[in-house]
């Protein structure tokens, strides 16, 4: 929450975009990690569900995590480039 607030009030358009992407990446990682924990709590439901649907749900969650980490990495690279200039 503080990172999102900072992204709106930091001077400069480049830094605003950078911190906004950084905040979104962290937020998405947190939400997906929590959702993965919640999915793991439904063991009785998953016992009656087919393996194909379970693997599909897990794959979608991991792909979303991958996108979040890639967004986070891109923001970190931009920040590193800005610091070296």
mmCIF file of N, CA and C in Angstrom:
data_model
loop_
_atom_site.group_PDB
_atom_site.id
_atom_site.type_symbol
_atom_site.label_atom_id
_atom_site.label_comp_id
_atom_site.label_asym_id
_atom_site.label_seq_id
_atom_site.Cartn_x
_atom_site.Cartn_y
_atom_site.Cartn_z
ATOM 1 N N UNK A 1 0.833 -1.180 0.000
ATOM 2 C CA UNK A 1 0.000 0.000 0.000
ATOM 3 C C UNK A 1 0.880 1.247 0.000
ATOM 4 N N UNK A 2 1.923 1.260 0.802
ATOM 5 C CA UNK A 2 2.804 2.415 0.847
ATOM 6 C C UNK A 2 3.546 2.593 -0.468
ATOM 7 N N UNK A 3 3.893 1.493 -1.115
ATOM 8 C CA UNK A 3 4.585 1.577 -2.395
ATOM 9 C C UNK A 3 3.673 2.164 -3.465
ATOM 10 N N UNK A 4 2.400 1.825 -3.436
ATOM 11 C CA UNK A 4 1.439 2.384 -4.382
ATOM 12 C C UNK A 4 1.245 3.881 -4.119
ATOM 13 N N UNK A 5 1.193 4.259 -2.850
ATOM 14 C CA UNK A 5 1.072 5.673 -2.493
ATOM 15 C C UNK A 5 2.310 6.435 -2.962
ATOM 16 N N UNK A 6 3.494 5.847 -2.755
ATOM 17 C CA UNK A 6 4.729 6.490 -3.166
ATOM 18 C C UNK A 6 4.788 6.636 -4.683
ATOM 19 N N UNK A 7 4.281 5.635 -5.413
ATOM 20 C CA UNK A 7 4.326 5.700 -6.869
ATOM 21 C C UNK A 7 3.486 6.851 -7.414
ATOM 22 N N UNK A 8 2.456 7.237 -6.686
ATOM 23 C CA UNK A 8 1.616 8.348 -7.134
ATOM 24 C C UNK A 8 2.224 9.707 -6.796
ATOM 25 N N UNK A 9 3.107 9.746 -5.790
ATOM 26 C CA UNK A 9 3.621 11.031 -5.319
ATOM 27 C C UNK A 9 5.103 11.249 -5.607
ATOM 28 N N UNK A 10 5.759 10.276 -6.213
ATOM 29 C CA UNK A 10 7.174 10.439 -6.522
ATOM 30 C C UNK A 10 7.311 11.412 -7.698
ATOM 31 N N UNK A 11 8.322 12.286 -7.671
ATOM 32 C CA UNK A 11 8.479 13.217 -8.782
ATOM 33 C C UNK A 11 8.999 12.488 -10.037
ATOM 34 N N UNK A 12 8.477 12.864 -11.174
ATOM 35 C CA UNK A 12 8.937 12.302 -12.439
ATOM 36 C C UNK A 12 8.032 11.204 -12.957
ATOM 37 N N UNK A 13 7.709 11.274 -14.232
ATOM 38 C CA UNK A 13 6.817 10.297 -14.856
ATOM 39 C C UNK A 13 7.464 8.918 -14.907
ATOM 40 N N UNK A 14 8.749 8.870 -15.172
ATOM 41 C CA UNK A 14 9.439 7.580 -15.282
ATOM 42 C C UNK A 14 9.386 6.843 -13.954
ATOM 43 N N UNK A 15 9.678 7.541 -12.863
ATOM 44 C CA UNK A 15 9.646 6.910 -11.552
ATOM 45 C C UNK A 15 8.228 6.510 -11.160
ATOM 46 N N UNK A 16 7.243 7.304 -11.546
ATOM 47 C CA UNK A 16 5.858 6.952 -11.237
ATOM 48 C C UNK A 16 5.476 5.646 -11.911
ATOM 49 N N UNK A 17 5.817 5.491 -13.189
ATOM 50 C CA UNK A 17 5.514 4.244 -13.905
ATOM 51 C C UNK A 17 6.290 3.073 -13.317
ATOM 52 N N UNK A 18 7.545 3.325 -13.007
ATOM 53 C CA UNK A 18 8.391 2.269 -12.468
ATOM 54 C C UNK A 18 7.850 1.743 -11.146
ATOM 55 N N UNK A 19 7.551 2.633 -10.228
ATOM 56 C CA UNK A 19 7.057 2.201 -8.919
ATOM 57 C C UNK A 19 5.636 1.645 -8.995
ATOM 58 N N UNK A 20 4.842 2.116 -9.951
ATOM 59 C CA UNK A 20 3.510 1.551 -10.136
ATOM 60 C C UNK A 20 3.620 0.091 -10.571
ATOM 61 N N UNK A 21 4.518 -0.190 -11.538
ATOM 62 C CA UNK A 21 4.715 -1.577 -11.970
ATOM 63 C C UNK A 21 5.291 -2.433 -10.855
ATOM 64 N N UNK A 22 6.188 -1.860 -10.082
ATOM 65 C CA UNK A 22 6.772 -2.580 -8.958
ATOM 66 C C UNK A 22 5.699 -2.927 -7.926
ATOM 67 N N UNK A 23 4.835 -1.976 -7.625
ATOM 68 C CA UNK A 23 3.751 -2.212 -6.660
ATOM 69 C C UNK A 23 2.765 -3.247 -7.188
ATOM 70 N N UNK A 24 2.442 -3.177 -8.464
ATOM 71 C CA UNK A 24 1.528 -4.160 -9.049
ATOM 72 C C UNK A 24 2.134 -5.562 -9.011
ATOM 73 N N UNK A 25 3.425 -5.653 -9.314
ATOM 74 C CA UNK A 25 4.092 -6.959 -9.282
ATOM 75 C C UNK A 25 4.058 -7.570 -7.891
ATOM 76 N N UNK A 26 4.423 -6.775 -6.880
ATOM 77 C CA UNK A 26 4.379 -7.278 -5.508
ATOM 78 C C UNK A 26 2.958 -7.646 -5.094
ATOM 79 N N UNK A 27 2.004 -6.806 -5.452
ATOM 80 C CA UNK A 27 0.611 -7.083 -5.093
ATOM 81 C C UNK A 27 0.099 -8.360 -5.733
ATOM 82 N N UNK A 28 0.440 -8.560 -6.998
ATOM 83 C CA UNK A 28 0.001 -9.766 -7.689
ATOM 84 C C UNK A 28 0.648 -11.009 -7.093
ATOM 85 N N UNK A 29 1.908 -10.913 -6.734
ATOM 86 C CA UNK A 29 2.583 -12.055 -6.102
ATOM 87 C C UNK A 29 1.914 -12.402 -4.776
ATOM 88 N N UNK A 30 1.585 -11.403 -3.988
ATOM 89 C CA UNK A 30 0.942 -11.650 -2.695
ATOM 90 C C UNK A 30 -0.432 -12.277 -2.874
ATOM 91 N N UNK A 31 -1.228 -11.727 -3.794
ATOM 92 C CA UNK A 31 -2.573 -12.256 -4.026
ATOM 93 C C UNK A 31 -2.515 -13.693 -4.531
ATOM 94 N N UNK A 32 -1.607 -13.970 -5.447
ATOM 95 C CA UNK A 32 -1.514 -15.325 -5.994
ATOM 96 C C UNK A 32 -0.985 -16.317 -4.971
ATOM 97 N N UNK A 33 -0.063 -15.885 -4.126
ATOM 98 C CA UNK A 33 0.438 -16.785 -3.083
ATOM 99 C C UNK A 33 -0.671 -17.133 -2.093
ATOM 100 N N UNK A 34 -1.486 -16.146 -1.751
ATOM 101 C CA UNK A 34 -2.616 -16.401 -0.851
ATOM 102 C C UNK A 34 -3.636 -17.314 -1.518
ATOM 103 N N UNK A 35 -3.917 -17.067 -2.807
ATOM 104 C CA UNK A 35 -4.893 -17.916 -3.500
ATOM 105 C C UNK A 35 -4.393 -19.346 -3.630
ATOM 106 N N UNK A 36 -3.091 -19.524 -3.811
ATOM 107 C CA UNK A 36 -2.541 -20.876 -3.869
ATOM 108 C C UNK A 36 -2.694 -21.586 -2.532
ATOM 109 N N UNK A 37 -2.538 -20.867 -1.426
ATOM 110 C CA UNK A 37 -2.751 -21.446 -0.105
ATOM 111 C C UNK A 37 -4.221 -21.826 0.095
ATOM 112 N N UNK A 38 -5.119 -20.969 -0.372
ATOM 113 C CA UNK A 38 -6.555 -21.258 -0.240
ATOM 114 C C UNK A 38 -6.929 -22.484 -1.059
ATOM 115 N N UNK A 39 -6.401 -22.577 -2.273
ATOM 116 C CA UNK A 39 -6.677 -23.737 -3.126
ATOM 117 C C UNK A 39 -6.199 -25.016 -2.446
ATOM 118 N N UNK A 40 -5.072 -24.946 -1.763
ATOM 119 C CA UNK A 40 -4.543 -26.111 -1.067
ATOM 120 C C UNK A 40 -5.389 -26.573 0.102
ATOM 121 N N UNK A 41 -6.250 -25.715 0.612
ATOM 122 C CA UNK A 41 -7.090 -26.063 1.762
ATOM 123 C C UNK A 41 -8.287 -26.942 1.394
ATOM 124 N N UNK A 42 -8.626 -27.022 0.123
ATOM 125 C CA UNK A 42 -9.789 -27.782 -0.314
ATOM 126 C C UNK A 42 -9.394 -29.193 -0.734
ATOM 127 N N UNK A 43 -8.779 -29.941 0.163
ATOM 128 C CA UNK A 43 -8.288 -31.270 -0.191
ATOM 129 C C UNK A 43 -9.404 -32.258 -0.494
ATOM 130 N N UNK A 44 -10.531 -32.154 0.196
ATOM 131 C CA UNK A 44 -11.653 -33.056 -0.084
ATOM 132 C C UNK A 44 -12.241 -32.791 -1.471
ATOM 133 N N UNK A 45 -12.332 -31.539 -1.828
ATOM 134 C CA UNK A 45 -12.844 -31.191 -3.146
ATOM 135 C C UNK A 45 -11.911 -31.702 -4.237
ATOM 136 N N UNK A 46 -10.596 -31.533 -4.021
ATOM 137 C CA UNK A 46 -9.629 -31.959 -5.037
ATOM 138 C C UNK A 46 -9.562 -33.476 -5.148
ATOM 139 N N UNK A 47 -9.921 -34.186 -4.091
ATOM 140 C CA UNK A 47 -9.896 -35.649 -4.150
ATOM 141 C C UNK A 47 -10.943 -36.174 -5.131
ATOM 142 N N UNK A 48 -12.062 -35.491 -5.261
ATOM 143 C CA UNK A 48 -13.106 -35.942 -6.176
ATOM 144 C C UNK A 48 -12.963 -35.336 -7.581
ATOM 145 N N UNK A 49 -12.070 -34.375 -7.724
ATOM 146 C CA UNK A 49 -11.879 -33.724 -9.020
ATOM 147 C C UNK A 49 -10.810 -34.468 -9.814
ATOM 148 N N UNK A 50 -10.930 -34.423 -11.115
ATOM 149 C CA UNK A 50 -9.955 -35.089 -11.970
ATOM 150 C C UNK A 50 -8.611 -34.388 -11.966
ATOM 151 N N UNK A 51 -7.586 -35.136 -12.265
ATOM 152 C CA UNK A 51 -6.221 -34.614 -12.272
ATOM 153 C C UNK A 51 -6.040 -33.513 -13.313
ATOM 154 N N UNK A 52 -6.729 -33.624 -14.426
ATOM 155 C CA UNK A 52 -6.595 -32.650 -15.501
ATOM 156 C C UNK A 52 -7.014 -31.253 -15.045
ATOM 157 N N UNK A 53 -8.125 -31.154 -14.344
ATOM 158 C CA UNK A 53 -8.595 -29.838 -13.891
ATOM 159 C C UNK A 53 -7.699 -29.278 -12.786
ATOM 160 N N UNK A 54 -7.192 -30.137 -11.937
ATOM 161 C CA UNK A 54 -6.278 -29.680 -10.879
ATOM 162 C C UNK A 54 -5.008 -29.108 -11.493
ATOM 163 N N UNK A 55 -4.450 -29.828 -12.443
ATOM 164 C CA UNK A 55 -3.228 -29.357 -13.096
ATOM 165 C C UNK A 55 -3.468 -28.073 -13.874
ATOM 166 N N UNK A 56 -4.636 -27.927 -14.452
ATOM 167 C CA UNK A 56 -4.962 -26.707 -15.180
ATOM 168 C C UNK A 56 -5.010 -25.506 -14.243
ATOM 169 N N UNK A 57 -5.648 -25.660 -13.101
ATOM 170 C CA UNK A 57 -5.740 -24.561 -12.131
ATOM 171 C C UNK A 57 -4.358 -24.186 -11.595
ATOM 172 N N UNK A 58 -3.562 -25.180 -11.265
ATOM 173 C CA UNK A 58 -2.218 -24.909 -10.756
ATOM 174 C C UNK A 58 -1.350 -24.251 -11.821
ATOM 175 N N UNK A 59 -1.484 -24.685 -13.062
ATOM 176 C CA UNK A 59 -0.714 -24.086 -14.150
ATOM 177 C C UNK A 59 -1.096 -22.627 -14.355
ATOM 178 N N UNK A 60 -2.378 -22.317 -14.288
ATOM 179 C CA UNK A 60 -2.821 -20.926 -14.444
ATOM 180 C C UNK A 60 -2.265 -20.057 -13.320
ATOM 181 N N UNK A 61 -2.286 -20.562 -12.101
ATOM 182 C CA UNK A 61 -1.755 -19.791 -10.973
ATOM 183 C C UNK A 61 -0.253 -19.569 -11.130
ATOM 184 N N UNK A 62 0.472 -20.601 -11.536
ATOM 185 C CA UNK A 62 1.919 -20.443 -11.706
ATOM 186 C C UNK A 62 2.256 -19.524 -12.885
ATOM 187 N N UNK A 63 1.471 -19.551 -13.940
ATOM 188 C CA UNK A 63 1.707 -18.629 -15.049
ATOM 189 C C UNK A 63 1.453 -17.190 -14.622
ATOM 190 N N UNK A 64 0.436 -16.979 -13.808
ATOM 191 C CA UNK A 64 0.183 -15.636 -13.293
ATOM 192 C C UNK A 64 1.326 -15.187 -12.381
ATOM 193 N N UNK A 65 1.859 -16.101 -11.575
ATOM 194 C CA UNK A 65 3.027 -15.771 -10.748
ATOM 195 C C UNK A 65 4.228 -15.433 -11.614
ATOM 196 N N UNK A 66 4.400 -16.160 -12.697
ATOM 197 C CA UNK A 66 5.505 -15.887 -13.614
ATOM 198 C C UNK A 66 5.386 -14.487 -14.194
ATOM 199 N N UNK A 67 4.188 -14.099 -14.593
ATOM 200 C CA UNK A 67 3.969 -12.760 -15.130
ATOM 201 C C UNK A 67 4.280 -11.706 -14.068
ATOM 202 N N UNK A 68 3.883 -11.965 -12.843
ATOM 203 C CA UNK A 68 4.153 -11.014 -11.760
ATOM 204 C C UNK A 68 5.651 -10.864 -11.517
ATOM 205 N N UNK A 69 6.372 -11.978 -11.495
ATOM 206 C CA UNK A 69 7.820 -11.905 -11.301
ATOM 207 C C UNK A 69 8.521 -11.233 -12.473
ATOM 208 N N UNK A 70 8.040 -11.468 -13.686
ATOM 209 C CA UNK A 70 8.631 -10.799 -14.846
ATOM 210 C C UNK A 70 8.390 -9.296 -14.793
ATOM 211 N N UNK A 71 7.208 -8.896 -14.365
ATOM 212 C CA UNK A 71 6.915 -7.474 -14.221
ATOM 213 C C UNK A 71 7.787 -6.855 -13.139
ATOM 214 N N UNK A 72 7.978 -7.567 -12.075
ATOM 215 C CA UNK A 72 8.835 -7.099 -10.991
ATOM 216 C C UNK A 72 10.286 -6.980 -11.460
ATOM 217 N N UNK A 73 10.747 -7.963 -12.211
ATOM 218 C CA UNK A 73 12.109 -7.928 -12.733
ATOM 219 C C UNK A 73 12.321 -6.796 -13.718
ATOM 220 N N UNK A 74 11.342 -6.541 -14.580
ATOM 221 C CA UNK A 74 11.453 -5.440 -15.535
ATOM 222 C C UNK A 74 11.529 -4.101 -14.815
ATOM 223 N N UNK A 75 10.737 -3.952 -13.770
ATOM 224 C CA UNK A 75 10.778 -2.706 -12.994
ATOM 225 C C UNK A 75 12.126 -2.547 -12.302
ATOM 226 N N UNK A 76 12.671 -3.635 -11.791
ATOM 227 C CA UNK A 76 13.980 -3.569 -11.124
ATOM 228 C C UNK A 76 15.082 -3.233 -12.113
ATOM 229 N N UNK A 77 15.003 -3.767 -13.336
ATOM 230 C CA UNK A 77 16.013 -3.445 -14.346
ATOM 231 C C UNK A 77 15.954 -1.975 -14.736
ATOM 232 N N UNK A 78 14.742 -1.432 -14.895
ATOM 233 C CA UNK A 78 14.611 -0.019 -15.224
ATOM 234 C C UNK A 78 15.179 0.845 -14.112
ATOM 235 N N UNK A 79 14.925 0.453 -12.883
ATOM 236 C CA UNK A 79 15.452 1.209 -11.756
ATOM 237 C C UNK A 79 16.976 1.156 -11.735
ATOM 238 N N UNK A 80 17.538 0.000 -12.038
ATOM 239 C CA UNK A 80 18.997 -0.136 -12.080
ATOM 240 C C UNK A 80 19.597 0.730 -13.168
ATOM 241 N N UNK A 81 18.950 0.782 -14.334
ATOM 242 C CA UNK A 81 19.438 1.625 -15.426
ATOM 243 C C UNK A 81 19.380 3.093 -15.053
ATOM 244 N N UNK A 82 18.315 3.490 -14.366
ATOM 245 C CA UNK A 82 18.191 4.880 -13.960
ATOM 246 C C UNK A 82 19.240 5.261 -12.916
ATOM 247 N N UNK A 83 19.604 4.328 -12.062
ATOM 248 C CA UNK A 83 20.587 4.621 -11.027
ATOM 249 C C UNK A 83 21.989 4.735 -11.592
ATOM 250 N N UNK A 84 22.273 4.014 -12.680
ATOM 251 C CA UNK A 84 23.615 4.066 -13.251
ATOM 252 C C UNK A 84 23.820 5.270 -14.139
ATOM 253 N N UNK A 85 22.750 5.960 -14.531
ATOM 254 C CA UNK A 85 22.873 7.147 -15.399
ATOM 255 C C UNK A 85 23.204 8.359 -14.621
#
